[in-house]
Structure formats: C-alpha cells, structure tokens
Short mmCIF file of C-alpha atoms and ligand atoms in Angstrom, two decimals:
data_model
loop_
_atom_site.label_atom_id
_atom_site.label_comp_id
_atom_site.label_asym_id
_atom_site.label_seq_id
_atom_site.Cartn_x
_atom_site.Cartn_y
_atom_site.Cartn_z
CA UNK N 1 -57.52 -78.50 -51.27
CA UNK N 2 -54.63 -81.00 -52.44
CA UNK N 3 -54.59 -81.61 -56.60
CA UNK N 4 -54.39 -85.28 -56.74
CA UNK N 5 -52.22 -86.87 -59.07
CA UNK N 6 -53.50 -89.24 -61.79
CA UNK N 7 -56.68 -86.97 -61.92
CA UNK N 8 -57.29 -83.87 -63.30
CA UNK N 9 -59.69 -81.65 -61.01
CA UNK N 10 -61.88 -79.27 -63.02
CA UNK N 11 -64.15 -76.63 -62.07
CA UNK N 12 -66.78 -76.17 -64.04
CA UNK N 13 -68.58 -72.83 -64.82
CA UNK N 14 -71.45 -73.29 -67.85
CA UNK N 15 -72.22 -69.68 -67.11
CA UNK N 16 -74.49 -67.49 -68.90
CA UNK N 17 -77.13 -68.18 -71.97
CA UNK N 18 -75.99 -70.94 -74.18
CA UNK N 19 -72.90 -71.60 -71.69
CA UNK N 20 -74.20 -74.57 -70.49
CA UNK N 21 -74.91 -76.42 -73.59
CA UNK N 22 -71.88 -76.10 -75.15
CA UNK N 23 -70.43 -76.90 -71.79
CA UNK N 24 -72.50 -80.23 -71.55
CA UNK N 25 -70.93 -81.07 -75.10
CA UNK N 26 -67.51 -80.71 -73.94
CA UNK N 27 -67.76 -82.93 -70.71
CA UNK N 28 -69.49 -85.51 -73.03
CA UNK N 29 -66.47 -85.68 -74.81
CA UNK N 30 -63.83 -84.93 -71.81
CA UNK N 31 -65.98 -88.13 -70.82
CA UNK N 32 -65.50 -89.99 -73.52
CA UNK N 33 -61.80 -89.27 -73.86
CA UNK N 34 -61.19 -90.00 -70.61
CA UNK N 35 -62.07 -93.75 -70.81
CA UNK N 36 -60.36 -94.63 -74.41
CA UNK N 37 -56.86 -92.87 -73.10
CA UNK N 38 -57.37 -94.29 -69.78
CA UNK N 39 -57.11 -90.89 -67.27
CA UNK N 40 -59.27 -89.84 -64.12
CA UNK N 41 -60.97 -86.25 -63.92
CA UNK N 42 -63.19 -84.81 -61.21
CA UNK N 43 -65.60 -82.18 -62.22
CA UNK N 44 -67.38 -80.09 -59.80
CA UNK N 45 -69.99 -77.36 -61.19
CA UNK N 46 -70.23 -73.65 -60.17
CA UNK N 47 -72.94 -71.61 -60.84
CA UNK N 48 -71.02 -68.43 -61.28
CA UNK N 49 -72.78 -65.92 -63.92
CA UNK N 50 -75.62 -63.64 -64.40
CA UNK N 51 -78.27 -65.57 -62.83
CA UNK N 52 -76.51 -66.14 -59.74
CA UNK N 53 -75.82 -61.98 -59.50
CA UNK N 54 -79.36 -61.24 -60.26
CA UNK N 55 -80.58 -63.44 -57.60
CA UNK N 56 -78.02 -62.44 -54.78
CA UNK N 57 -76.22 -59.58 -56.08
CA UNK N 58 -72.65 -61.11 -55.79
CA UNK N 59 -71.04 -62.70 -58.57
CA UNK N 60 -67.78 -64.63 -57.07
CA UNK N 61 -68.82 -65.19 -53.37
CA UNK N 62 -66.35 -64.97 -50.67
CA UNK N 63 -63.91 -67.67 -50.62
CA UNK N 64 -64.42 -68.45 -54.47
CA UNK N 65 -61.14 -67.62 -55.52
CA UNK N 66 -59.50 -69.89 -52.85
CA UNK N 67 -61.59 -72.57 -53.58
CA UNK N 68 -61.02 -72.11 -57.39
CA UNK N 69 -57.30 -72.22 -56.87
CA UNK N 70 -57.43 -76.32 -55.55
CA UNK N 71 -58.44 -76.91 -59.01
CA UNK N 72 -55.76 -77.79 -61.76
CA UNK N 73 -58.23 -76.09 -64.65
CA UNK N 74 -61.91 -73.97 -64.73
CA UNK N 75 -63.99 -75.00 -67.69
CA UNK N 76 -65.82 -72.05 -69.20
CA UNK N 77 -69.27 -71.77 -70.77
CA UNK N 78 -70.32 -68.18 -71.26
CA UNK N 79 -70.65 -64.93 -69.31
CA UNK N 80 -72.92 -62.29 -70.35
CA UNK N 81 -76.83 -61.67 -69.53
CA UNK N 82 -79.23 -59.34 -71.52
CA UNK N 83 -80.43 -58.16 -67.67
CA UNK N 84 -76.94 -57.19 -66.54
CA UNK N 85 -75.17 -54.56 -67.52
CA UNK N 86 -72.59 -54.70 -70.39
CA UNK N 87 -68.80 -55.31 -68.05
CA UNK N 88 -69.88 -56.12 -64.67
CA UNK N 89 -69.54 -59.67 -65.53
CA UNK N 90 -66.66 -59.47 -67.63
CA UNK N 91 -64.87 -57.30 -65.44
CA UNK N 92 -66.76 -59.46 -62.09
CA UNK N 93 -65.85 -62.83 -63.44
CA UNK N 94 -64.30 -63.02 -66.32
CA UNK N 95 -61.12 -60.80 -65.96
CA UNK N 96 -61.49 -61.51 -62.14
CA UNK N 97 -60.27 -64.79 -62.66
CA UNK N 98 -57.63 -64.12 -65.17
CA UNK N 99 -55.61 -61.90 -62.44
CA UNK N 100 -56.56 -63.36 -59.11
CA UNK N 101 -55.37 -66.69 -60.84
CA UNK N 102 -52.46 -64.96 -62.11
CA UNK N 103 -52.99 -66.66 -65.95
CA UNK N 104 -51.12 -64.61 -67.04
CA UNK N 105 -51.34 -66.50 -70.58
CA UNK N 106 -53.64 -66.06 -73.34
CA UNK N 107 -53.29 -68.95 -75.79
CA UNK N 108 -55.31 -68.46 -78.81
CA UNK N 109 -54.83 -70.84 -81.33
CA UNK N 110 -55.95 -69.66 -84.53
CA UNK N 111 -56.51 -72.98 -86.99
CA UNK N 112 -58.40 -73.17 -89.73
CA UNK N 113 -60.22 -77.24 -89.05
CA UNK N 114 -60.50 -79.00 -92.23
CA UNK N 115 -63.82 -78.44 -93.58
CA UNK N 116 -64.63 -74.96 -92.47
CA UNK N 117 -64.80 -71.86 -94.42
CA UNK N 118 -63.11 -68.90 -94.14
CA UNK N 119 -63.88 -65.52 -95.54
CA UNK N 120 -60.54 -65.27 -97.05
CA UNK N 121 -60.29 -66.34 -100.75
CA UNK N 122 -57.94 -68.88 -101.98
CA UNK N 123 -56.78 -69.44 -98.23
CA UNK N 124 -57.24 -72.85 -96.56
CA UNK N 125 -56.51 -74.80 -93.69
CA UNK N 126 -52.66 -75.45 -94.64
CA UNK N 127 -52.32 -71.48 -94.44
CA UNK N 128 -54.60 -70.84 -91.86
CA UNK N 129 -52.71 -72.26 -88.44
CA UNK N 130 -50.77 -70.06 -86.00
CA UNK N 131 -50.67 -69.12 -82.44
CA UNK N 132 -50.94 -66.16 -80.56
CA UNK N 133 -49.82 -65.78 -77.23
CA UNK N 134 -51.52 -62.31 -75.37
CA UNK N 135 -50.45 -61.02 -72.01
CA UNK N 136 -53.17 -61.37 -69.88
CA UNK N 137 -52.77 -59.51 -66.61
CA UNK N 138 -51.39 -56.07 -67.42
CA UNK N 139 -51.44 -53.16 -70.18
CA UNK N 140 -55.26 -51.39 -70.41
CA UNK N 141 -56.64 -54.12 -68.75
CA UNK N 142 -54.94 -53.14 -65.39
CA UNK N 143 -57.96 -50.90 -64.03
CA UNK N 144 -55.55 -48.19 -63.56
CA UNK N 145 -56.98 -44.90 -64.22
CA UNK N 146 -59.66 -42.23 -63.56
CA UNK N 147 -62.43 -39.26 -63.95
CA UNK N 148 -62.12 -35.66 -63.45
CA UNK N 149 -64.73 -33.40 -63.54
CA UNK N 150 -66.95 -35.82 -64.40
CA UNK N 151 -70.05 -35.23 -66.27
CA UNK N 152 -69.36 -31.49 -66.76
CA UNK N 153 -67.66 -29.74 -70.35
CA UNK N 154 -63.87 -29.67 -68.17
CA UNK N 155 -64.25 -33.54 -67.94
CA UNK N 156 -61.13 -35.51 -67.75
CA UNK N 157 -60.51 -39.42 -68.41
CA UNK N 158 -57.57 -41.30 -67.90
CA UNK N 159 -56.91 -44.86 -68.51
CA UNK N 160 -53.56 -46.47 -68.48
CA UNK N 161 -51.88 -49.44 -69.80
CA UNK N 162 -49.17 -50.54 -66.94
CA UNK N 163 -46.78 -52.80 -68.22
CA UNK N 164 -43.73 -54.14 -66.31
CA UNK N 165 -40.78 -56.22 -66.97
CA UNK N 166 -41.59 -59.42 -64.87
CA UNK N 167 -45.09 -59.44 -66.71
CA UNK N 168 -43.58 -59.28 -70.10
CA UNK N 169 -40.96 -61.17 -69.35
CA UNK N 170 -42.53 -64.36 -68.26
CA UNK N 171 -45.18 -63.82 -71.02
CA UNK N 172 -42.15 -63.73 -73.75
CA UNK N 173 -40.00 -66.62 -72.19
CA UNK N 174 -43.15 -68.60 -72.37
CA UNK N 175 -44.04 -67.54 -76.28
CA UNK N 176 -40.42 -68.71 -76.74
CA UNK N 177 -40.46 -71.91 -75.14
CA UNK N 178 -43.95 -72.83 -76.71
CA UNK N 179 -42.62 -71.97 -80.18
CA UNK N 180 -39.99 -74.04 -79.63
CA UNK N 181 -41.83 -77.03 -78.72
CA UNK N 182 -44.23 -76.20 -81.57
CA UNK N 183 -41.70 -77.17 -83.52
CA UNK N 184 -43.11 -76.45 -87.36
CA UNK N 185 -41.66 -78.07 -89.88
CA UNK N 186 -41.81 -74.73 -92.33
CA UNK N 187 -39.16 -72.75 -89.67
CA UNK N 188 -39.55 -71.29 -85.57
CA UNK N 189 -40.46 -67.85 -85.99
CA UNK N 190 -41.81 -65.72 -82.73
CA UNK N 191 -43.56 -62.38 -83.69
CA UNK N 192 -43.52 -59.73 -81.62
CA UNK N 193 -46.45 -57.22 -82.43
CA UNK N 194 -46.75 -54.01 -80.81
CA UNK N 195 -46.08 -50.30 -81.55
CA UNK N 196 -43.09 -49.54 -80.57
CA UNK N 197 -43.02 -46.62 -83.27
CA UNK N 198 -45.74 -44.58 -80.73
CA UNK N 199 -45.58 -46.16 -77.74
CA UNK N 200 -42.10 -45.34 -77.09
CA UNK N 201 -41.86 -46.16 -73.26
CA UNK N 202 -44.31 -49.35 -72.82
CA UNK N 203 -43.83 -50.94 -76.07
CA UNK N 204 -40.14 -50.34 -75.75
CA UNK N 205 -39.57 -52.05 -72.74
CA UNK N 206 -41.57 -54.93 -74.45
CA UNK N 207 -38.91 -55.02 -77.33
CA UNK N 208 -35.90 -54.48 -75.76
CA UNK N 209 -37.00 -57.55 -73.18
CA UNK N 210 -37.72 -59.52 -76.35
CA UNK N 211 -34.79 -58.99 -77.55
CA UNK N 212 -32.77 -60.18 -74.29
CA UNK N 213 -34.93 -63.06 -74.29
CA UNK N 214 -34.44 -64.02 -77.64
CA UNK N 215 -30.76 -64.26 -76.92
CA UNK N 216 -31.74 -67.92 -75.20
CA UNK N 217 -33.00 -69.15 -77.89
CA UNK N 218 -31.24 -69.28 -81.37
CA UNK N 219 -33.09 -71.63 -82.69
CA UNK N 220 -36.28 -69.25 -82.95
CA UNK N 221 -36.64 -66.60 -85.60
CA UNK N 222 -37.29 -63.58 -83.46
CA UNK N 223 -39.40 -61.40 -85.67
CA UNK N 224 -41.42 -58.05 -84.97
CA UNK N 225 -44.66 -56.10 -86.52
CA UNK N 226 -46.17 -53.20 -85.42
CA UNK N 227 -49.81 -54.54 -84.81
CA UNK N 228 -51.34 -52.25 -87.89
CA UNK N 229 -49.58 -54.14 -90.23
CA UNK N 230 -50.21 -57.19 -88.26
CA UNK N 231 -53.90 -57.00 -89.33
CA UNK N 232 -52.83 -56.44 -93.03
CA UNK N 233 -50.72 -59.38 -93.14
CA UNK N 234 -52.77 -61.56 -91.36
CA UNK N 235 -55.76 -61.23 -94.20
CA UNK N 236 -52.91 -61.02 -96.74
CA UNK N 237 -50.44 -63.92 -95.86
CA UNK N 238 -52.20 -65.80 -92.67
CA UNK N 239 -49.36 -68.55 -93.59
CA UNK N 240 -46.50 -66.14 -92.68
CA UNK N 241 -47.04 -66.69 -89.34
CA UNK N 242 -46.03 -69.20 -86.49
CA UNK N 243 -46.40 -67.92 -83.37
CA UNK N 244 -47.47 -64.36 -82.21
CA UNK N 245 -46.63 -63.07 -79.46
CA UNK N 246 -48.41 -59.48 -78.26
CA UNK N 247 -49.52 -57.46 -75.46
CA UNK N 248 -53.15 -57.78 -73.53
CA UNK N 249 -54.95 -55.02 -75.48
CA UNK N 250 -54.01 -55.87 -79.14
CA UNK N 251 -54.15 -59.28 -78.34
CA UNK N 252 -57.79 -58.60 -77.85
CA UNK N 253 -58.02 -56.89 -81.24
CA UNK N 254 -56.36 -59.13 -83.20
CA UNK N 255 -57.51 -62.29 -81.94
CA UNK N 256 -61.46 -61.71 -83.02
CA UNK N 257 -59.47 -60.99 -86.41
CA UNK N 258 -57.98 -64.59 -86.12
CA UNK N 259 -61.08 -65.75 -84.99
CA UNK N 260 -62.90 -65.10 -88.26
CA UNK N 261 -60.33 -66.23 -89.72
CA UNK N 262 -60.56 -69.56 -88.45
CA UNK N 263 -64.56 -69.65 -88.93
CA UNK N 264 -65.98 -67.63 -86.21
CA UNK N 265 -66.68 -67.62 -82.78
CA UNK N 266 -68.34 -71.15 -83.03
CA UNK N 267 -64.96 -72.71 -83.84
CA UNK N 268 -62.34 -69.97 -81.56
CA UNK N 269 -61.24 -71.22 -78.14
CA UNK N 270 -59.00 -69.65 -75.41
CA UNK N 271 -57.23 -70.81 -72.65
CA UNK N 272 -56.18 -68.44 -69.76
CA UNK N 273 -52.84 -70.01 -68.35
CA UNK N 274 -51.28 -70.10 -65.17
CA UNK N 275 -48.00 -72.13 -66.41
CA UNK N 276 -46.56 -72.04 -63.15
CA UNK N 277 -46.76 -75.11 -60.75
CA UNK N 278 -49.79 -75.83 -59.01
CA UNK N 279 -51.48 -72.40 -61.57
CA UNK N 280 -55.03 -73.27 -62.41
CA UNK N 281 -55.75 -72.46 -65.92
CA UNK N 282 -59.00 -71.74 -67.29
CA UNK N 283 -60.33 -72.82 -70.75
CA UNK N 284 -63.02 -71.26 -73.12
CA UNK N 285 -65.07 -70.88 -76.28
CA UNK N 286 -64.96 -67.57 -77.55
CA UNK N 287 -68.57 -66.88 -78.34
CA UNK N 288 -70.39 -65.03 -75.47
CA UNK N 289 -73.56 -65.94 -74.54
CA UNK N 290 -75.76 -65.76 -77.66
CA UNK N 291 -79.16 -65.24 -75.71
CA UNK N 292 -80.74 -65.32 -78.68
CA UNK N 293 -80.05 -69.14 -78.98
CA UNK N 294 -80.65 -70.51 -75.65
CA UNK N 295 -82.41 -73.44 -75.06
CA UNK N 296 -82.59 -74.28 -78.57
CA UNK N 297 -80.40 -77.03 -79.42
CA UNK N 298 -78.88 -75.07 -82.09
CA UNK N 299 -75.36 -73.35 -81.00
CA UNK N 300 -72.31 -75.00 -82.28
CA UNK N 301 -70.51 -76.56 -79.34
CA UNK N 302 -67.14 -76.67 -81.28
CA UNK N 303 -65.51 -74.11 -79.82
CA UNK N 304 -66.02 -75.80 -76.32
CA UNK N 305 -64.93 -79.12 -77.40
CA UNK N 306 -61.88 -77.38 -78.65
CA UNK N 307 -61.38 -75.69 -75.37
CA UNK N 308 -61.61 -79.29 -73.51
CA UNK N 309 -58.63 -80.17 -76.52
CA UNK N 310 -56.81 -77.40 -75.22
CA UNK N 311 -57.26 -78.16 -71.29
CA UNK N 312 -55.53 -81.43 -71.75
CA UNK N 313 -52.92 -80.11 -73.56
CA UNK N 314 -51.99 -78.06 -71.18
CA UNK N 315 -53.07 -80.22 -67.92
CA UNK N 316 -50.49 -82.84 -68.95
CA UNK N 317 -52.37 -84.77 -71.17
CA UNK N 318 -51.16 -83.71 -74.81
CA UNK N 319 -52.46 -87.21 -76.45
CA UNK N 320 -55.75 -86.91 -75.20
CA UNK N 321 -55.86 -82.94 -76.47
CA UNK N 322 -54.64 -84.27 -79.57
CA UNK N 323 -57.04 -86.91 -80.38
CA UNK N 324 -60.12 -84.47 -79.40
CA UNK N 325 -58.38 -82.05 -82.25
CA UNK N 326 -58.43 -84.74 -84.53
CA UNK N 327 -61.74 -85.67 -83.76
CA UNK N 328 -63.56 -82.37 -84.16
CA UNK N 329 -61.60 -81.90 -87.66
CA UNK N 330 -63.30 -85.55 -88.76
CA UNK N 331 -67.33 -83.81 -87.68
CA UNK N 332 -65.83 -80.27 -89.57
CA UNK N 333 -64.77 -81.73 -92.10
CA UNK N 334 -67.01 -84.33 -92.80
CA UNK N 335 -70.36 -84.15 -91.49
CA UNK N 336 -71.21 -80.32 -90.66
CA UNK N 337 -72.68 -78.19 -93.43
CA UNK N 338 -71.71 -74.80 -91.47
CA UNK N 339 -70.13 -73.36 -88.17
CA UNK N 340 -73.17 -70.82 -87.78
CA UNK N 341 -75.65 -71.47 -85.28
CA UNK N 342 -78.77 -73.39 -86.62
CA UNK N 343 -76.84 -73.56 -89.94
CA UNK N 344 -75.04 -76.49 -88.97
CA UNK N 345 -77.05 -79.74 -90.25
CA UNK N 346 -77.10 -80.84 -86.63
CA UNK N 347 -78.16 -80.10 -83.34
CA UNK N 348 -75.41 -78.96 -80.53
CA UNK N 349 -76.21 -82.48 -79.11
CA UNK N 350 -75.74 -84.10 -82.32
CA UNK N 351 -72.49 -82.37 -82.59
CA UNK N 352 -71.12 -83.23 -79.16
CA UNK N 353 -72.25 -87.08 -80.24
CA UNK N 354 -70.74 -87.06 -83.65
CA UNK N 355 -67.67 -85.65 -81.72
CA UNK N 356 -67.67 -88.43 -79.34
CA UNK N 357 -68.27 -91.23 -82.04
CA UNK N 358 -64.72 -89.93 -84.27
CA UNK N 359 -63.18 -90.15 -80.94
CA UNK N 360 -62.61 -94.24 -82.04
CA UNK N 361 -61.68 -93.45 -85.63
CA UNK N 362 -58.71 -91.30 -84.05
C1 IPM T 1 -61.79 -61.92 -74.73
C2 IPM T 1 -62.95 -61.01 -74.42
C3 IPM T 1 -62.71 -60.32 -73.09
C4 IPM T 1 -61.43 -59.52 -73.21
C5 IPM T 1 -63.88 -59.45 -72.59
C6 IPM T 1 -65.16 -60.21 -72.56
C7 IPM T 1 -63.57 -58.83 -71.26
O1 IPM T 1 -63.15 -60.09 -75.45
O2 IPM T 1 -61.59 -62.87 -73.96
O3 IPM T 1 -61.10 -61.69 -75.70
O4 IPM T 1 -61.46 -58.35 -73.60
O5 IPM T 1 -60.39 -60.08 -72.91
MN1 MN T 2 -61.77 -60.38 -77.11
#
C-alpha cells in the first residue's frame, strides 16, 4: 500500500472493553481538527482484540502486519478481556506490534494538564512536565529465556534482558535530538536512568553509548540516575527533570509512576514510534480495558484525545497536536470536576464534545 501525501492514513484498533469509546472520542476530535487546520486523514477500523480471539482463536491474522505497515500511524483503544488470559493479548497484540513495527520508541509524556490533581502536595502543573523516552524492542521484553525442570523442586527459570548497541543507540540519538528540539526554556538536560552500579555489562554498554552520543550534542546536559533514585526524585522534585531517557523494563516501572503523577491512567498516553521513514507509529491511552466500565458512558476519554495530540505531532502535523493539547487543558481545567471514571461531571461523550467545542477557542 502507498502512504499518500497530504493525508495521514490511520489504522484504527478500539480494541478491548472501553477501547472503543474512548476511541470514538478521539476520532471526533481528529475530525474536528482536521477541518479547522485544513489536513486529510483516512481511517480504516480493525477489529483486533479479545473478541476477535475468542471467536476465531487468532488474534493478528495472517497478513496483518503487512497490511498494518501501509499505514503512517495505528490508533489504539484497549487490549485486555476478563475471558482471556492475563498476556496473550499483550504479548499477541500489543508487544507484537511494537517489534514487528520496529517502534522502537516509547514516548511518554508525563504533564500535569491544568486543572487536574495530583497526589503530590504542593506540586502543580508548572513542576509536573517531562518526558520519558523507553526503549521499546529489547531488554526483558525480548522473549529470550526458558524453563528447566519445570514444575518439579530442581526447577529452573531464566529470563533475559538482551540489549545491543544499535538498539540503544538509535533509542539515545533520538532522546537527544527530541530534547533538543524540546527546547525548555529552564535548560536541555537528558537523563539517563539505569543501574549501571549492578548491571555491570547491559547497563554499561547503555552508558558508555550515552556518553559517545552525548559528544554530538553540547548543547544538552547529559545527566544520569540509577532508576531507584529516579523514583525518589521524581515524587520529591518532579520539576528536576526534562527529558528521561531509560531502558524498556524500567521504563515500564517508572512510567505508571509518572502516570499518577500526571492524574492517572485517564489522563497518560503513549506513543510507540517508528521514527524512521515510512515507520508506522502507534498511539495510545494508558488505561487498559476497564471492563468494569463498558458500555456506560462513563470512562474518561482524555487519555485518547491526548494520544490523537500526540499522533499528529509526530505524523507531521505539530500545530494540529498542539491545538488538541491546548484544547483538552481548557475541558481539564475548566469544566471537569475529576479524571476518575464516573467522577468526572460528564459523560465520555460529553467530554469528547466539550473537547471538540475548545478546539475554536484555541
Ligand atoms: C505499557 C504496558 C505494557 C508494557 C503491557 C500491557 C505489556 O504496561 O504499555 O506500559 O509492559 O509495556
Ligand atoms: Mn506499563
């Protein structure tokens, strides 16, 4: 499939449980963006997930991948589904994605929208706003390991985290670059967080390649915490940081850590990035599937619209991105009483239309 120009081709996957409503909210406003800045997108909908694997016991048919790869970005509801077992559709679609796409990016943006409360005292949204960039293809994630003996007393378990110098490499060059265009006012500082104090082979070749890489680009402060103190500083002095940049397993960790931060898993996006030319990217509210909440009208889309924010961004269309962000932060910090589902004043339609509405104000 040829990626037109002028037009940005998205696949969309609603997904699991409340997946699809928040994913209806963000395509309302996608929509609605689209015609004030004037751009062309084609959406086409997949119904990738847990219902699809129930009823035919595959969960990315043959040829999916391919297809998927003639798209410039996937838009991402939700996977998880109380009748499937926890990981085979993290591990089937989620993660599948990330490395058959090779996005080998994990941009997590952890802002604190005007309007929503953190549960850190005294901090607010001037203190709360950093990045973190996780590796997303390599470390724990890799698949690499095994059982011996299983299920007897002599049983062995291996799992380990692969890490080579292209994949940090590329993963660090791009940290640096997007600092740099990140530009804040208050300094460029990259963090490095790892452990290079125990993991003395892995985490070493991580550091020593930062430091090479670092040599391009004087302009950025190139800074390093081991991820335990990470966490501590990150509660402590959230304001310290710019951009983080960290491997695929304590990216994991510490991102749900910046995602309370930032109000919860209603607010936290993701984007999975293939940066190179002609990469399809995939974007992504944090929350899972909240079964709980389905069908209800009550799960806050926010997290979704933010993921459409960060789609354009990265699709081109940085204007567009921004005037979603601005929007949202006009509903936060306005009109919505809470991020929580059902505790927000409005419905998840509401939200998506109040979204829409500051879209003109912006
Ligand atoms: C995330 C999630 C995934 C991960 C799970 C669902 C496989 O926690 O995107 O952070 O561990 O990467
Ligand atoms: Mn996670």
């Amino acid at each position: 499939m040829v990626k037109q120009k002028n037009s940005i081709k998205i696949a969309a996957v609603p997904g699991d449980g409340t997946g699809p409503e928040v994913t209806a909210e963000a395509i309302k406003v996608l929509q609605a963006v689209a015609s004030l800045e004037n751009f062309r997108y084609e959406i086409e909908e997949f119904d990738y997930g847990g219902d699809r694997y129930l009823r035919t016991g595959e969960i990315l048919p043959e040829g999916a991948i391919e297809k998927l790869k003639g798209f410039d970005a996937i838009l991402l509801g939700a996977v998880g589904h109380p009748d499937v077992a926890p990981g085979i559709l993290e591990k089937g679609l989620l993660l599948e994605l990330r490395f058959q796409l090779d996005q080998y990016i994990n941009l997590r943006p952890v802002k604190l929208y005007a309007g929503v409360e953190t549960p850190l005292a005294g901090k607010g949204p001037e203190d709360i706003d950093f990045v973190v960039v996780r590796e997303n293809t390599e470390d724990l994630y890799c698949g690499v390991g095994g059982f011996l003996k299983k299920n007897t007393p002599d049983e062995v378990a291996t799992q380990t985290a692969v890490y080579t110098r292209k994949g940090c490499e590329r993963c660090i060059r791009w940290a640096f670059e997007f600092t740099k265009q990140r530009n804040n006012p208050e300094g460029k500082r990259l963090t490095l967080v790892a452990k290079t104090n125990v993991l003395t082979f892995g985490h070493d070749l991580w550091y020593r390649t930062f430091q090479d890489v670092a040599t391009d680009y004087p302009d950025v402060e190139a800074d390093y915490n081991h991820v335990d103190a990470c966490c501590m500083w990150m509660v402590k002095n959230p304001e310290y940081y710019d951009v983080i940049v960290t491997t695929n397993m304590f990216g994991d960790i510490i991102t749900d850590l910046g995602a309370i931060l930032q109000g919860g898993m209603g607010v936290a996006a993701g984007g999975n990035i293939n940066p190179e030319p002609g990469g399809c990217s995939m974007f992504e509210p944090m929350g899972g599937s909240a079964p709980k909440y389905t069908g209800q009208n009550v799960i806050n889309p926010i997290a979704a619209i933010s993921a459409v924010a960060m789609l354009l961004e990265q699709t081109g269309y940085p204007k567009a991105g921004k005037r979603v962000l601005d929007a949202i932060q006009v509903v936060t910090g306005t009109k919505m009483k809470s991020q929580s589902a059902g505790r927000m004043g409005y419905s998840t339609t509401e939200v998506g239309d109040l979204v829409v509405d500051a879209l003109a104000q912006c």
